[in-house]
Amino acid sequence: KQTIKEILEDYKKVLHHDITVYGWVRTFRANRFIALNDGSTINNLQIVVDFENFDEEIISKISTAASLKIVGEVVESQGAGQAVEILAKKIIILGDNFTEERDKTILQPKKHSLETLREQAHLRFRTNLFGAVFRVRHAVSFAIHSFFNQNQFFYINTPVITGADAEGAGEMFGVTNFDLDNIPRDEKGKIDFAQDFFGKKTNLTVSGQLEGETAAMGLGRIYTFGPTFRAENSNTTRHLAEFWMIEPEVAFNNLDDNIDLAEDFLKYVIQYVLDNCKDDLDFLDKRFEEEQKSKPEKERAKEGLIEKLENVVSKRFKRVSYTEAIEILLNSKENKKGKFAYPVENWGTDLQSEHERYLVEKHFESPVVLFDYPKEIKAFYMKLNEDGKTVAAMDVLFPGIGEIIGGSEREARLDVLKQKMADMHVDEHELWWYLDTRKFGSVPHAGFGLGLERLVLFVTGMTNIRDVIPFPRTPKNAEF
Ligand code: ATP
Ligand code: MG
Ligand code: MG
Ligand code: MG
């Protein structure tokens, strides 16, 4: 079987031959022209139907969304827009298509809002927009594996159910096999996790980093790429409760190596999409341009989608310390005029996405890597710098997104790490296995986390993270 993509890309091989094609009807014009799509490409295959050669019953069943198998001859196309078309000789209707019900769904051929499409996430794969988005998402995932494989990283899998809750229990989803109507309790009335499946309290992973570090301490260069869960109660366009995170971890790397790796990695993946997703990107680029037109002049993007991607891969990212960034923000007109929802008051505050986007979009007009953050606002495992106040953390900030990557050089010294854990109330006993990595041949090492969906948002020009994952999980939303 050949996909429509293969047929269109290599049509000379099949020209003047009879072939069989499969797909769904996008449109049926003038009882004569079917635009057939099978998902392999954004391009439709035109089928020409001489209705006098077919049963009326068959013709009556050809309409938007119908599923067809067609045998016909490949001929040069008379019309503009496609090189070849198929002269139908045999048409088989593959399955039911209840048109009355169809017209109550997003499959009804008219323009639907993204919100409506989201409510029918199971059907939106049939649209041009979501076809393009999910093919690009695939290309991004493939390029990620390809980058790491070329650079001698090993893909490892860290557990989805974890026994540690080191990153902050507040945003974790618990895992249990208790009968929730009858939870065992101890004498004090507390839930008795000793009786639970694993004999202790367990959670869905919020990051594979700590386990990933232990793997890097034997395999050298590793990366994880798996589902990640955070009970984010913030309802933003950049947070999901379930997302896919990529976490490389490299033995013997310091913070600068880590920033270099992050920059090379992002550029490789974006270049891969530019080189391999041309038709989908052209479609998304046009859509992006249309969308800009409907915005007030001030809010319009300065560059087109493809132009934006080309600019990101061609220039070096700006590297700026947290301290410099705070100076810039404190002195900005925006801050002085109270334009930020969260005003920047002093060194030490955590940056909000509005501040990150100001630095990227207004001040530097470039992707920015911020480094050396105050230790209080970053996790316990980050390397303490000589100033005793900052840690070797780095965040990569992208236009339209804010934080796309967060990473650090890890604290490799056992005594310093233990002190930081004590200061930040992280239980040493629970992480005994993690501390072991600092006892037997500890080495400098560094890594970062990238949220797949944030990168897909960036390369597709979409604006809501719910529209770049097939079935989004957000507060009060797990319909599918
Ligand atoms: P943010 O500040 O945006 O909440 P974070 O600092 O909490 O992100 P990290 O713990 O550093 O995130 O995770 C690494 C990366 O994972 C982030 O840079 C981002 O790309 C992605 N990420 C984090 N939380 C989410 C989420 N809820 N949904 C989608 N992606 C996420
Ligand atoms: Mg967060
Ligand atoms: Mg952050
Ligand atoms: Mg972060």
XYZ file of C-alpha atoms and ligand atoms in Angstrom:
514
model
C 0.000 0.000 0.000
C 1.234 3.491 -0.820
C 0.424 6.590 1.164
C -0.745 9.733 -0.587
C 2.542 11.365 0.392
C 4.493 8.650 -1.416
C 2.248 8.839 -4.474
C 2.559 12.625 -4.750
C 6.299 12.737 -4.113
C 7.109 9.982 -6.580
C 4.270 10.277 -9.077
C 6.453 9.627 -12.142
C 6.746 5.996 -11.072
C 2.971 5.488 -11.189
C 1.974 7.867 -13.989
C -0.447 6.143 -16.454
C -0.715 3.098 -14.169
C -3.710 1.915 -12.182
C -3.197 2.234 -8.439
C -5.215 1.745 -5.274
C -5.550 4.589 -2.779
C -7.213 4.886 0.608
C -8.356 7.943 2.503
C -11.072 10.187 3.842
C -13.002 12.670 1.778
C -12.181 16.261 2.613
C -14.475 17.773 -0.010
C -16.564 16.557 -2.944
C -17.115 19.304 -5.499
C -19.587 19.389 -8.383
C -20.319 15.667 -8.040
C -16.938 15.215 -9.726
C -13.810 16.123 -7.714
C -12.892 14.378 -4.478
C -10.128 15.835 -2.334
C -8.823 12.709 -0.618
C -6.547 12.779 2.423
C -5.003 9.895 4.358
C -3.092 11.859 7.016
C 0.342 11.198 5.534
C 0.629 14.763 4.236
C -1.214 18.050 4.293
C -1.725 17.703 0.530
C -4.892 16.092 -0.784
C -4.992 13.750 -3.730
C -7.542 14.800 -6.335
C -9.815 12.027 -7.571
C -11.855 12.674 -10.680
C -15.188 10.857 -10.723
C -17.130 10.475 -13.933
C -20.447 9.955 -12.156
C -22.077 8.322 -15.156
C -19.780 5.325 -14.624
C -20.913 4.749 -11.048
C -24.016 3.680 -9.163
C -26.078 6.561 -7.898
C -25.956 4.932 -4.495
C -22.178 5.118 -4.354
C -22.119 8.721 -5.544
C -24.685 9.617 -2.895
C -22.440 8.249 -0.181
C -19.399 10.279 -1.182
C -19.323 13.292 1.079
C -17.053 14.969 3.597
C -15.561 12.501 6.112
C -16.516 9.373 4.140
C -13.843 6.650 4.042
C -12.956 5.318 0.607
C -10.850 2.816 -1.284
C -10.347 3.876 -4.881
C -8.786 2.135 -7.832
C -7.953 4.402 -10.745
C -5.449 5.602 -13.277
C -2.824 8.207 -12.433
C -2.945 10.984 -15.040
C -1.408 14.417 -15.388
C -3.699 16.976 -13.819
C -5.447 19.576 -15.956
C -6.000 21.940 -13.069
C -3.439 24.006 -11.204
C -2.296 23.004 -7.731
C -1.355 19.364 -8.279
C 0.836 17.491 -10.733
C -1.341 14.407 -10.970
C -4.835 13.204 -10.240
C -6.616 9.861 -10.296
C -9.325 8.930 -12.777
C -11.539 6.725 -10.630
C -12.433 3.292 -12.035
C -13.672 1.629 -8.864
C -14.879 3.254 -5.644
C -15.514 1.253 -2.478
C -17.118 2.866 0.554
C -15.182 1.454 3.507
C -17.444 2.369 6.403
C -20.430 4.304 7.680
C -20.580 8.074 7.639
C -23.650 9.424 9.387
C -23.872 12.839 7.806
C -26.543 14.281 10.082
C -24.466 13.504 13.165
C -21.286 14.552 11.369
C -22.727 18.027 10.918
C -22.981 18.401 14.676
C -19.246 17.791 14.962
C -16.110 19.619 13.865
C -16.089 17.408 10.775
C -18.767 19.639 9.328
C -16.826 21.516 6.670
C -16.686 25.039 8.058
C -14.335 27.037 10.250
C -14.331 26.021 13.916
C -12.664 27.782 16.838
C -9.704 26.146 18.543
C -11.847 25.793 21.685
C -14.482 23.809 19.802
C -11.814 21.658 18.195
C -10.351 20.987 21.646
C -13.710 19.724 22.934
C -13.623 17.142 20.137
C -9.969 16.250 20.430
C -10.744 12.743 19.152
C -11.859 14.163 15.790
C -9.407 16.988 15.298
C -6.758 14.699 13.797
C -8.855 14.946 10.613
C -8.270 18.683 10.207
C -5.452 20.270 8.232
C -4.300 22.248 11.242
C -3.989 19.326 13.638
C -2.611 17.068 10.943
C 0.186 19.591 10.491
C 0.735 20.091 14.231
C 0.976 16.382 15.013
C 3.205 15.586 12.055
C 5.539 18.357 13.239
C 5.320 17.023 16.798
C 6.433 13.653 15.462
C 9.347 15.245 13.586
C 10.442 17.064 16.754
C 10.417 13.814 18.766
C 12.308 11.964 16.058
C 14.921 14.740 15.787
C 15.427 14.663 19.551
C 16.283 10.965 19.503
C 18.425 11.499 16.440
C 20.433 14.343 18.039
C 21.223 12.346 21.149
C 21.990 9.170 19.249
C 24.460 11.043 17.030
C 26.139 12.425 20.136
C 26.545 9.059 21.874
C 23.837 9.510 24.467
C 21.896 6.477 25.670
C 18.126 6.619 25.949
C 17.037 5.343 29.340
C 13.634 5.120 31.018
C 13.099 6.313 34.551
C 10.134 5.136 36.615
C 6.723 6.690 36.110
C 5.754 5.739 39.659
C 8.293 7.108 42.117
C 8.907 6.530 45.789
C 10.702 9.850 46.276
C 8.998 13.217 46.354
C 12.045 15.411 46.420
C 10.862 18.093 44.014
C 8.018 19.349 46.168
C 5.022 17.286 47.227
C 2.505 20.053 46.535
C 2.316 19.453 42.824
C 2.401 15.658 42.735
C -0.306 13.147 41.897
C -0.437 10.299 44.385
C -0.614 6.690 43.227
C -2.478 4.119 45.267
C -4.429 0.918 44.909
C -6.402 1.493 48.108
C -10.154 1.183 47.842
C -10.827 4.921 48.167
C -14.078 4.320 50.046
C -12.256 2.314 52.638
C -8.747 3.637 53.187
C -6.828 1.911 55.999
C -5.816 4.229 58.831
C -3.441 3.816 61.742
C -4.311 4.425 65.440
C -3.767 8.161 65.001
C -6.213 8.270 62.089
C -3.491 8.834 59.509
C -3.581 6.993 56.171
C -1.585 3.792 56.618
C 0.553 3.687 53.497
C 2.376 0.607 54.813
C -0.724 -1.311 53.692
C -0.699 0.212 50.216
C 0.557 -1.647 47.122
C 4.166 -0.522 47.407
C 4.184 -0.397 51.210
C 4.793 3.349 51.138
C 3.414 6.554 49.675
C 4.101 6.803 45.947
C 3.580 9.453 43.280
C 3.607 9.972 39.543
C 6.963 11.343 38.470
C 7.467 15.117 38.190
C 10.955 14.651 36.731
C 13.266 11.746 35.980
C 16.327 13.770 36.852
C 17.478 12.225 40.107
C 17.245 8.701 38.691
C 18.774 9.988 35.435
C 21.775 11.319 37.354
C 22.476 7.900 38.804
C 22.402 6.418 35.281
C 24.795 9.090 33.981
C 27.169 8.162 36.803
C 27.677 4.834 35.046
C 26.735 5.337 31.400
C 28.242 8.805 31.010
C 25.751 10.440 28.681
C 22.069 9.591 28.996
C 18.701 11.132 28.270
C 15.173 10.342 29.291
C 12.086 11.096 27.225
C 8.921 10.236 29.031
C 5.584 11.320 30.452
C 5.766 13.730 33.369
C 2.964 14.723 35.723
C 2.405 17.889 37.698
C -0.761 18.841 39.497
C -0.289 22.444 38.392
C -3.253 24.371 39.651
C -2.305 27.267 37.432
C -4.506 27.421 34.350
C -2.042 28.851 31.852
C -1.426 28.369 28.133
C 1.986 26.835 28.946
C 1.265 24.245 31.617
C -0.222 20.783 31.296
C -0.848 18.284 34.084
C 0.650 15.586 31.849
C 3.459 16.461 29.466
C 6.514 14.868 27.888
C 9.906 15.788 29.199
C 13.350 15.230 27.716
C 16.144 15.183 30.284
C 19.767 14.717 29.225
C 22.362 14.219 31.961
C 26.094 14.258 31.244
C 28.994 13.156 33.440
C 32.019 15.486 33.474
C 30.040 18.494 32.109
C 29.963 21.877 33.826
C 27.413 24.692 33.466
C 28.994 26.139 30.308
C 29.058 22.721 28.650
C 25.422 22.336 29.646
C 24.425 25.653 28.052
C 26.339 24.749 24.872
C 24.544 21.399 24.759
C 21.119 23.017 25.204
C 21.786 25.547 22.439
C 23.161 22.970 19.966
C 20.285 20.653 20.765
C 17.502 23.201 20.221
C 19.077 24.426 16.989
C 19.472 20.894 15.664
C 15.828 20.039 16.308
C 14.510 23.289 14.815
C 16.735 22.878 11.740
C 15.490 19.325 11.338
C 11.902 20.571 11.259
C 12.818 23.308 8.745
C 14.428 20.687 6.508
C 11.823 17.936 6.841
C 8.404 19.513 7.390
C 8.262 21.949 4.514
C 4.612 21.523 3.480
C 3.292 21.550 7.029
C 5.427 24.560 7.957
C 4.249 26.483 4.902
C 0.681 25.832 5.996
C 1.409 26.844 9.606
C 3.325 29.907 8.400
C 0.285 31.124 6.410
C -2.001 30.462 9.332
C 0.353 32.379 11.624
C 0.364 35.328 9.208
C -3.457 35.348 9.055
C -3.630 35.290 12.826
C -1.292 38.281 13.096
C -3.562 40.316 10.821
C -6.420 39.981 13.279
C -4.311 41.427 16.090
C -3.790 45.092 16.952
C -0.687 46.426 15.198
C 1.330 46.650 18.430
C 0.904 42.977 19.277
C 1.793 41.581 15.862
C 4.870 39.411 15.509
C 7.718 41.158 13.718
C 8.649 38.085 11.711
C 6.841 35.195 10.051
C 6.931 31.722 11.588
C 9.549 30.245 9.256
C 11.590 33.451 9.425
C 11.503 33.219 13.230
C 12.764 29.622 13.156
C 15.534 30.490 10.700
C 16.646 33.380 12.891
C 16.798 31.205 15.992
C 19.079 28.630 14.368
C 21.400 31.216 12.839
C 22.309 33.392 15.822
C 24.052 32.668 19.103
C 21.703 32.838 22.095
C 22.333 35.715 24.508
C 23.881 34.542 27.795
C 23.026 36.728 30.758
C 23.417 36.214 34.511
C 20.364 36.407 36.745
C 21.945 39.409 38.458
C 22.283 41.319 35.165
C 18.725 40.361 34.238
C 17.379 41.777 37.501
C 19.260 45.053 36.869
C 17.692 45.270 33.410
C 14.223 44.541 34.758
C 14.539 46.968 37.700
C 15.564 49.736 35.300
C 12.970 48.943 32.650
C 10.214 51.421 31.814
C 7.703 48.594 32.178
C 8.682 48.004 35.778
C 8.867 51.691 36.696
C 5.448 52.359 35.154
C 3.932 49.351 36.922
C 3.148 47.495 33.693
C 4.085 44.078 35.118
C 1.419 42.140 36.993
C 4.231 41.161 39.384
C 6.575 44.138 39.841
C 10.272 43.297 40.185
C 11.388 44.658 43.539
C 14.761 43.233 44.413
C 17.495 40.740 43.733
C 16.268 37.346 44.869
C 12.768 37.288 43.415
C 11.776 34.500 41.074
C 11.091 35.597 37.514
C 7.579 35.322 36.122
C 6.947 34.481 32.517
C 6.068 38.157 31.784
C 9.609 39.119 32.934
C 11.218 36.345 30.891
C 9.289 37.410 27.822
C 10.224 41.054 28.343
C 13.918 40.134 28.327
C 13.561 37.965 25.227
C 11.041 39.887 23.154
C 11.693 43.517 24.069
C 15.156 43.894 25.536
C 17.413 41.410 23.757
C 15.169 40.388 20.831
C 16.841 36.993 20.968
C 16.580 33.709 22.822
C 18.249 34.220 26.200
C 20.045 31.855 28.549
C 19.891 33.078 32.139
C 22.353 31.571 34.596
C 23.522 31.751 38.238
C 20.188 32.121 40.024
C 19.767 32.801 43.777
C 19.984 29.473 45.584
C 16.737 30.041 47.475
C 14.570 29.923 44.352
C 16.158 26.807 42.808
C 16.186 23.119 43.707
C 18.502 21.584 46.301
C 20.616 19.561 43.856
C 22.098 22.539 42.004
C 25.784 23.335 42.475
C 26.491 26.086 44.979
C 28.690 28.795 43.436
C 31.723 30.284 45.211
C 29.778 33.406 46.189
C 27.688 31.165 48.474
C 24.537 32.944 47.261
C 23.905 31.644 43.762
C 23.702 28.234 42.133
C 24.908 27.035 38.727
C 21.404 26.988 37.253
C 20.387 27.942 33.738
C 17.064 28.580 32.035
C 16.675 28.944 28.278
C 14.025 31.534 27.432
C 12.311 31.690 24.033
C 10.176 34.375 22.400
C 6.457 33.824 22.863
C 7.132 31.050 25.371
C 9.362 32.157 28.237
C 11.112 29.209 29.890
C 11.585 26.321 27.458
C 14.487 24.600 29.248
C 15.563 24.531 32.882
C 18.844 22.947 33.926
C 21.948 23.117 36.069
C 25.319 21.783 36.988
C 24.617 19.448 39.908
C 26.169 19.688 43.350
C 28.749 16.878 43.273
C 30.222 17.449 46.771
C 28.585 15.252 49.388
C 29.066 17.648 52.307
C 27.728 20.692 50.447
C 24.808 18.690 49.067
C 23.872 17.425 52.544
C 23.997 20.946 53.918
C 21.726 22.209 51.131
C 19.283 19.377 51.739
C 19.166 20.214 55.427
C 18.642 23.919 54.678
C 15.823 23.149 52.267
C 14.191 20.428 54.411
C 14.773 17.603 51.948
C 14.811 14.208 53.637
C 18.299 12.702 53.414
C 17.141 9.196 54.298
C 14.634 9.010 51.525
C 17.348 9.910 48.996
C 20.075 7.592 50.354
C 20.508 6.096 46.864
C 20.976 9.550 45.337
C 23.596 10.454 47.926
C 25.482 7.276 47.029
C 26.341 8.841 43.639
C 28.371 11.430 45.583
C 30.189 8.785 47.614
C 31.777 6.457 45.074
C 33.661 8.404 42.433
C 31.639 11.600 42.431
C 32.205 13.771 39.348
C 30.968 17.113 38.076
C 27.882 16.591 35.953
C 25.092 18.628 34.454
C 21.786 18.287 32.656
C 18.514 19.942 31.823
C 14.830 19.379 31.210
C 12.905 20.372 28.103
C 9.136 20.199 27.879
C 8.371 18.681 24.477
C 5.111 20.617 24.155
C 6.799 23.985 24.750
C 9.153 23.310 21.851
C 6.280 22.130 19.644
C 4.386 25.320 20.540
C 7.367 27.328 19.382
C 7.935 25.577 16.068
C 4.264 25.405 15.075
C 3.402 28.983 16.066
C 0.444 27.718 18.094
C -0.361 29.700 21.234
C -2.060 27.275 23.606
C -0.229 24.191 24.886
C -3.533 22.269 24.778
C -3.321 22.400 20.990
C 0.016 20.636 20.590
C -0.676 17.442 22.560
C -3.293 14.982 21.275
C -5.275 14.710 24.518
C -4.496 17.565 26.913
C -4.741 17.024 30.668
C -5.537 20.205 32.558
C -7.489 21.024 35.739
C -11.044 19.627 35.549
C -10.348 18.143 32.153
C -9.744 14.465 31.533
C -12.640 13.742 29.189
C -10.844 11.333 26.925
P 7.654 26.896 34.747
O 8.513 27.904 35.417
O 7.245 27.292 33.362
O 6.521 26.414 35.578
P 9.396 24.904 35.734
O 10.568 25.759 36.086
O 8.445 24.530 36.796
O 8.587 25.599 34.509
P 11.149 22.658 35.311
O 10.884 21.925 36.558
O 12.399 23.448 35.164
O 9.879 23.580 34.964
O 10.972 21.616 34.097
C 11.753 21.627 32.918
C 10.946 22.004 31.703
O 9.729 21.267 31.618
C 10.476 23.443 31.664
O 11.507 24.299 31.242
C 9.342 23.381 30.682
O 9.817 23.332 29.352
C 8.714 22.037 30.981
N 7.543 22.115 31.864
C 7.533 22.297 33.200
N 6.292 22.244 33.705
C 5.479 22.008 32.642
C 4.085 21.822 32.512
N 3.266 21.847 33.566
N 3.578 21.590 31.278
C 4.391 21.545 30.209
N 5.726 21.700 30.267
C 6.274 21.929 31.466
Mg 6.575 25.166 37.244
Mg 10.583 27.921 36.021
Mg 12.598 25.464 35.552
